CSV table of C-alpha atoms and ligand atoms in Angstrom, one decimal:
chain,number,residue,atom,x,y,z
A,1,UNK,CA,-4.2,-32.3,-61.0
A,2,UNK,CA,-1.5,-29.6,-60.5
A,3,UNK,CA,-4.2,-27.2,-59.3
A,4,UNK,CA,-5.3,-29.7,-56.7
A,5,UNK,CA,-1.8,-30.3,-55.5
A,6,UNK,CA,-1.3,-26.5,-55.3
A,7,UNK,CA,-4.5,-26.1,-53.3
A,8,UNK,CA,-3.4,-28.9,-51.0
A,9,UNK,CA,-0.1,-27.2,-50.4
A,10,UNK,CA,-1.8,-24.0,-49.5
A,11,UNK,CA,-4.0,-25.9,-47.1
A,12,UNK,CA,-1.1,-27.6,-45.5
A,13,UNK,CA,0.8,-24.3,-45.1
A,14,UNK,CA,-2.3,-22.7,-43.6
A,15,UNK,CA,-2.6,-25.4,-41.0
A,16,UNK,CA,1.1,-25.1,-40.2
A,17,UNK,CA,0.7,-21.4,-39.7
A,18,UNK,CA,-2.3,-21.7,-37.5
A,19,UNK,CA,-0.5,-24.3,-35.3
A,20,UNK,CA,2.5,-21.8,-34.9
A,21,UNK,CA,0.0,-19.3,-33.6
A,22,UNK,CA,-1.3,-22.0,-31.3
A,23,UNK,CA,2.2,-22.3,-29.9
A,24,UNK,CA,2.2,-18.6,-29.1
A,25,UNK,CA,-1.0,-19.1,-27.2
A,26,UNK,CA,0.9,-21.4,-24.8
A,27,UNK,CA,2.7,-18.5,-23.4
A,28,UNK,CA,1.4,-16.3,-20.6
A,29,UNK,CA,3.0,-12.9,-20.3
A,30,UNK,CA,3.7,-11.2,-17.0
A,31,UNK,CA,4.4,-7.5,-16.9
A,32,UNK,CA,6.8,-6.1,-14.3
A,33,UNK,CA,9.3,-3.4,-13.5
A,34,UNK,CA,12.4,-5.2,-12.4
A,35,UNK,CA,14.0,-2.5,-10.3
A,36,UNK,CA,12.4,-3.5,-7.0
A,37,UNK,CA,14.4,-6.1,-5.1
A,38,UNK,CA,13.3,-8.4,-3.4
A,39,UNK,CA,10.1,-8.5,-5.5
A,40,UNK,CA,11.7,-8.3,-9.0
A,41,UNK,CA,15.2,-7.5,-10.0
A,42,UNK,CA,17.8,-8.6,-12.6
A,43,UNK,CA,20.3,-11.2,-11.8
A,44,UNK,CA,22.7,-12.0,-14.7
A,45,UNK,CA,20.3,-11.9,-17.6
A,46,UNK,CA,17.3,-13.2,-15.7
A,47,UNK,CA,14.5,-11.5,-13.9
A,48,UNK,CA,14.1,-13.0,-10.5
A,49,UNK,CA,12.4,-12.3,-7.2
A,50,UNK,CA,9.3,-13.0,-5.2
A,51,UNK,CA,6.9,-11.9,-8.0
A,52,UNK,CA,8.9,-13.8,-10.7
A,53,UNK,CA,8.3,-17.0,-8.6
A,54,UNK,CA,4.6,-16.3,-8.2
A,55,UNK,CA,4.4,-15.6,-11.9
A,56,UNK,CA,6.1,-19.0,-12.6
A,57,UNK,CA,3.6,-20.7,-10.4
A,58,UNK,CA,0.7,-19.0,-12.3
A,59,UNK,CA,2.2,-20.1,-15.6
A,60,UNK,CA,2.6,-23.7,-14.3
A,61,UNK,CA,-1.0,-23.7,-13.2
A,62,UNK,CA,-2.1,-22.6,-16.6
A,63,UNK,CA,0.1,-25.2,-18.3
A,64,UNK,CA,1.9,-22.4,-20.2
A,65,UNK,CA,5.4,-21.0,-20.5
A,66,UNK,CA,6.1,-17.8,-18.7
A,67,UNK,CA,7.4,-14.7,-20.5
A,68,UNK,CA,8.3,-11.7,-18.4
A,69,UNK,CA,8.1,-8.3,-19.9
A,70,UNK,CA,10.2,-5.7,-18.1
A,71,UNK,CA,8.9,-2.2,-18.6
A,72,UNK,CA,8.5,1.2,-16.8
A,73,UNK,CA,6.3,0.9,-13.7
A,74,UNK,CA,4.0,3.6,-15.1
A,75,UNK,CA,3.4,1.7,-18.3
A,76,UNK,CA,2.2,-1.5,-16.6
A,77,UNK,CA,-1.5,-0.9,-16.3
A,78,UNK,CA,-1.7,0.4,-19.9
A,79,UNK,CA,0.1,-2.7,-21.1
A,80,UNK,CA,-2.6,-4.8,-19.3
A,81,UNK,CA,-5.4,-2.9,-21.0
A,82,UNK,CA,-3.9,-3.2,-24.4
A,83,UNK,CA,-3.2,-7.0,-23.9
A,84,UNK,CA,0.5,-6.6,-24.2
A,85,UNK,CA,0.7,-8.5,-20.9
A,86,UNK,CA,-1.7,-11.0,-19.3
A,87,UNK,CA,-1.1,-10.0,-15.7
A,88,UNK,CA,1.1,-7.6,-13.7
A,89,UNK,CA,3.1,-8.8,-10.8
A,90,UNK,CA,5.2,-5.9,-9.6
A,91,UNK,CA,4.9,-5.4,-5.9
A,92,UNK,CA,1.9,-3.4,-6.9
A,93,UNK,CA,-0.3,-2.0,-4.1
A,94,UNK,CA,-3.9,-2.7,-4.7
A,95,UNK,CA,-5.7,0.6,-4.2
A,96,UNK,CA,-9.0,2.3,-5.2
A,97,UNK,CA,-7.3,4.6,-7.7
A,98,UNK,CA,-6.0,1.6,-9.7
A,99,UNK,CA,-9.1,-0.5,-9.2
A,100,UNK,CA,-10.8,2.0,-11.5
A,101,UNK,CA,-8.5,0.7,-14.3
A,102,UNK,CA,-7.9,-3.0,-13.5
A,103,UNK,CA,-8.9,-5.9,-11.3
A,104,UNK,CA,-6.8,-7.2,-8.5
A,105,UNK,CA,-6.3,-10.7,-7.2
A,106,UNK,CA,-6.3,-11.6,-3.6
A,107,UNK,CA,-3.4,-10.0,-1.8
A,108,UNK,CA,-0.1,-11.9,-1.2
A,109,UNK,CA,2.0,-9.4,0.8
A,110,UNK,CA,1.4,-6.7,3.3
A,111,UNK,CA,3.8,-3.8,3.0
A,112,UNK,CA,4.3,-0.2,4.2
A,113,UNK,CA,6.5,2.7,3.2
A,114,UNK,CA,10.0,3.2,4.6
A,115,UNK,CA,12.2,6.3,4.8
A,116,UNK,CA,15.8,6.1,3.7
A,117,UNK,CA,18.1,8.7,5.3
A,118,UNK,CA,21.8,9.2,5.8
A,119,UNK,CA,23.2,7.2,8.7
A,120,UNK,CA,24.0,10.3,10.8
A,121,UNK,CA,20.6,12.0,10.2
A,122,UNK,CA,18.3,12.8,13.1
A,123,UNK,CA,15.2,12.3,11.1
A,124,UNK,CA,12.9,10.0,13.1
A,125,UNK,CA,9.8,9.8,11.0
A,126,UNK,CA,7.6,11.3,8.4
A,127,UNK,CA,6.9,14.4,10.5
A,128,UNK,CA,10.6,15.3,10.3
A,129,UNK,CA,10.7,15.4,6.5
A,130,UNK,CA,7.6,17.5,5.7
A,131,UNK,CA,9.8,20.6,5.0
A,132,UNK,CA,12.8,18.6,3.7
A,133,UNK,CA,13.9,17.7,0.2
A,134,UNK,CA,12.4,14.3,-0.4
A,135,UNK,CA,12.9,11.8,-3.2
A,136,UNK,CA,10.3,9.3,-4.5
A,137,UNK,CA,9.7,7.2,-7.5
A,138,UNK,CA,7.3,8.4,-10.2
A,139,UNK,CA,4.0,6.6,-10.0
A,140,UNK,CA,4.8,4.6,-6.8
A,141,UNK,CA,2.4,4.9,-3.9
A,142,UNK,CA,5.3,6.5,-1.9
A,143,UNK,CA,5.2,9.5,-4.2
A,144,UNK,CA,1.4,9.8,-3.9
A,145,UNK,CA,1.6,9.5,-0.1
A,146,UNK,CA,4.3,12.2,0.1
A,147,UNK,CA,2.5,14.7,-2.1
A,148,UNK,CA,-1.2,14.0,-1.4
A,149,UNK,CA,-1.3,12.8,2.2
A,150,UNK,CA,1.6,14.7,3.7
A,151,UNK,CA,1.7,17.6,1.2
A,152,UNK,CA,5.4,17.6,1.0
A,153,UNK,CA,6.4,20.5,-1.3
A,154,UNK,CA,10.0,19.9,-2.1
A,155,UNK,CA,9.8,16.6,-3.9
A,156,UNK,CA,12.1,15.2,-6.5
A,157,UNK,CA,10.9,12.1,-8.4
A,158,UNK,CA,13.0,9.5,-10.2
A,159,UNK,CA,12.4,6.6,-12.6
A,160,UNK,CA,14.0,4.0,-10.3
A,161,UNK,CA,14.7,3.6,-6.6
A,162,UNK,CA,18.4,3.3,-7.3
A,163,UNK,CA,18.5,6.7,-8.9
A,164,UNK,CA,16.9,8.3,-5.8
A,165,UNK,CA,19.3,6.5,-3.5
A,166,UNK,CA,22.3,7.8,-5.5
A,167,UNK,CA,21.0,11.4,-5.1
A,168,UNK,CA,20.6,10.8,-1.4
A,169,UNK,CA,24.1,9.5,-1.1
A,170,UNK,CA,25.4,12.5,-3.0
A,171,UNK,CA,23.7,14.7,-0.4
A,172,UNK,CA,21.1,16.1,-2.9
A,173,UNK,CA,18.2,14.7,-0.9
A,174,UNK,CA,17.4,14.5,2.8
A,175,UNK,CA,15.3,11.4,2.5
A,176,UNK,CA,13.8,8.9,0.0
A,177,UNK,CA,10.4,7.4,0.6
A,178,UNK,CA,9.9,3.9,-0.9
A,179,UNK,CA,8.4,0.6,0.1
A,180,UNK,CA,10.1,-0.8,3.2
A,181,UNK,CA,11.6,-4.0,1.8
A,182,UNK,CA,13.2,-2.4,-1.2
A,183,UNK,CA,14.4,0.4,1.2
A,184,UNK,CA,16.1,-2.2,3.3
A,185,UNK,CA,17.7,-3.8,0.3
A,186,UNK,CA,19.1,-0.4,-0.8
A,187,UNK,CA,20.5,0.3,2.7
A,188,UNK,CA,22.2,-3.2,2.7
A,189,UNK,CA,23.8,-2.5,-0.6
A,190,UNK,CA,24.9,1.1,0.1
A,191,UNK,CA,27.1,2.4,2.9
A,192,UNK,CA,26.2,5.3,5.0
A,193,UNK,CA,22.4,4.9,4.9
A,194,UNK,CA,19.7,3.7,7.3
A,195,UNK,CA,16.0,3.0,7.1
A,196,UNK,CA,13.4,4.7,9.3
A,197,UNK,CA,10.2,2.8,10.0
A,198,UNK,CA,7.3,4.9,10.9
A,199,UNK,CA,4.1,3.2,12.2
A,200,UNK,CA,2.0,6.1,10.9
A,201,UNK,CA,2.4,4.9,7.3
A,202,UNK,CA,-0.7,2.8,6.4
A,203,UNK,CA,-0.4,-0.9,5.5
A,204,UNK,CA,-0.4,-1.5,1.7
A,205,UNK,CA,-1.5,-4.8,0.2
A,206,UNK,CA,0.3,-6.1,-2.9
A,207,UNK,CA,-1.8,-8.0,-5.5
A,208,UNK,CA,-1.6,-9.2,-9.0
A,209,UNK,CA,-3.3,-6.9,-11.5
A,210,UNK,CA,-5.4,-8.4,-14.3
A,211,UNK,CA,-7.4,-6.8,-17.1
A,212,UNK,CA,-10.9,-5.9,-16.1
A,213,UNK,CA,-13.4,-8.6,-16.9
A,214,UNK,CA,-10.8,-11.4,-17.3
A,215,UNK,CA,-12.5,-13.4,-14.5
A,216,UNK,CA,-11.2,-16.7,-15.8
A,217,UNK,CA,-7.5,-15.7,-15.2
A,218,UNK,CA,-8.4,-13.8,-12.0
A,219,UNK,CA,-9.9,-17.0,-10.6
A,220,UNK,CA,-6.9,-19.1,-11.6
A,221,UNK,CA,-4.5,-16.5,-10.0
A,222,UNK,CA,-6.5,-16.5,-6.8
A,223,UNK,CA,-6.3,-20.3,-6.7
A,224,UNK,CA,-2.6,-20.1,-7.1
A,225,UNK,CA,-2.3,-17.5,-4.3
A,226,UNK,CA,-4.5,-19.6,-2.0
A,227,UNK,CA,-2.4,-22.7,-2.7
A,228,UNK,CA,0.8,-20.9,-2.1
A,229,UNK,CA,-0.5,-19.6,1.2
A,230,UNK,CA,-1.9,-22.9,2.4
A,231,UNK,CA,1.2,-25.0,1.5
A,232,UNK,CA,3.6,-22.5,3.1
A,233,UNK,CA,5.2,-22.0,-0.2
A,234,UNK,CA,4.6,-18.3,-0.3
A,235,UNK,CA,6.4,-17.8,3.0
A,236,UNK,CA,9.3,-19.9,1.6
A,237,UNK,CA,9.5,-17.7,-1.5
A,238,UNK,CA,9.3,-14.5,0.5
A,239,UNK,CA,12.0,-15.7,3.0
A,240,UNK,CA,14.3,-16.8,0.2
A,241,UNK,CA,14.5,-13.3,-1.3
A,242,UNK,CA,13.8,-11.1,1.7
A,243,UNK,CA,16.4,-12.4,4.0
A,244,UNK,CA,19.1,-12.9,1.4
B,1,LIG,N1,4.1,-0.7,-4.0
B,1,LIG,C1,4.4,0.5,-4.8
B,1,LIG,C2,3.2,0.8,-5.7
B,1,LIG,O1,2.4,0.0,-5.9
B,1,LIG,C3,5.7,0.4,-5.5
B,1,LIG,C4,5.7,-0.8,-6.5
B,1,LIG,C5,6.9,-0.7,-7.4
B,1,LIG,N2,7.1,-1.9,-8.1
B,1,LIG,C6,8.1,-2.1,-9.0
B,1,LIG,N3,8.1,-3.3,-9.5
B,1,LIG,N4,8.9,-1.2,-9.4
B,1,LIG,O2,3.2,1.8,-6.2
């Protein structure tokens, strides 16, 4: 009799443990790098922004809770591959280089690069900074464009946009190349700077990255993006953070 009770107890515990695991399965994890306002940034102790809202909509669609994992930008694709995160929403430009490693959803935002310079600078575009000291962010498309497309030699790279902007303010850099919307945010928040828009920068499309082969999630995410576009909700979200 005692043995049977003991066995029953073990069985009950096992079931309890399994259902705990089941609760974990009700969470979907988004990877991001929250140093990229208006797409993702930290407000109080929360990660907010355009991508955080898109992520929340994806979680809602899946009927799961959203967990946001803030990490270095360069670690994001690796985190996807090793299942540390389920999707990456990080103002990430969908390009061929990255498509070798991950799949991308339909795009949700068209961006381009911007150049931040001192307010009194006579730099007018990318051609004026080819021989200058230029700051960029490690692993961002801006860095790749400066070094590979424009062959800028005197580059300094930083972990976060804010670090590059500080060096620019201190006169250690002539320009910082970073996505246009974050560039505008930095200029709004820091005195003595301006943004140069140069039409020769190509358009970049932001998309959600998903582990290769996870078509089930990819389809769901594409449904969410389509719905956000059709209902006008995407524009609403973008305007809320972009024109703040
Ligand atoms: N769009 C650029 C890229 O894909 C920069 C993205 C940076 N995003 C971020 N959350 N820090 O490389």
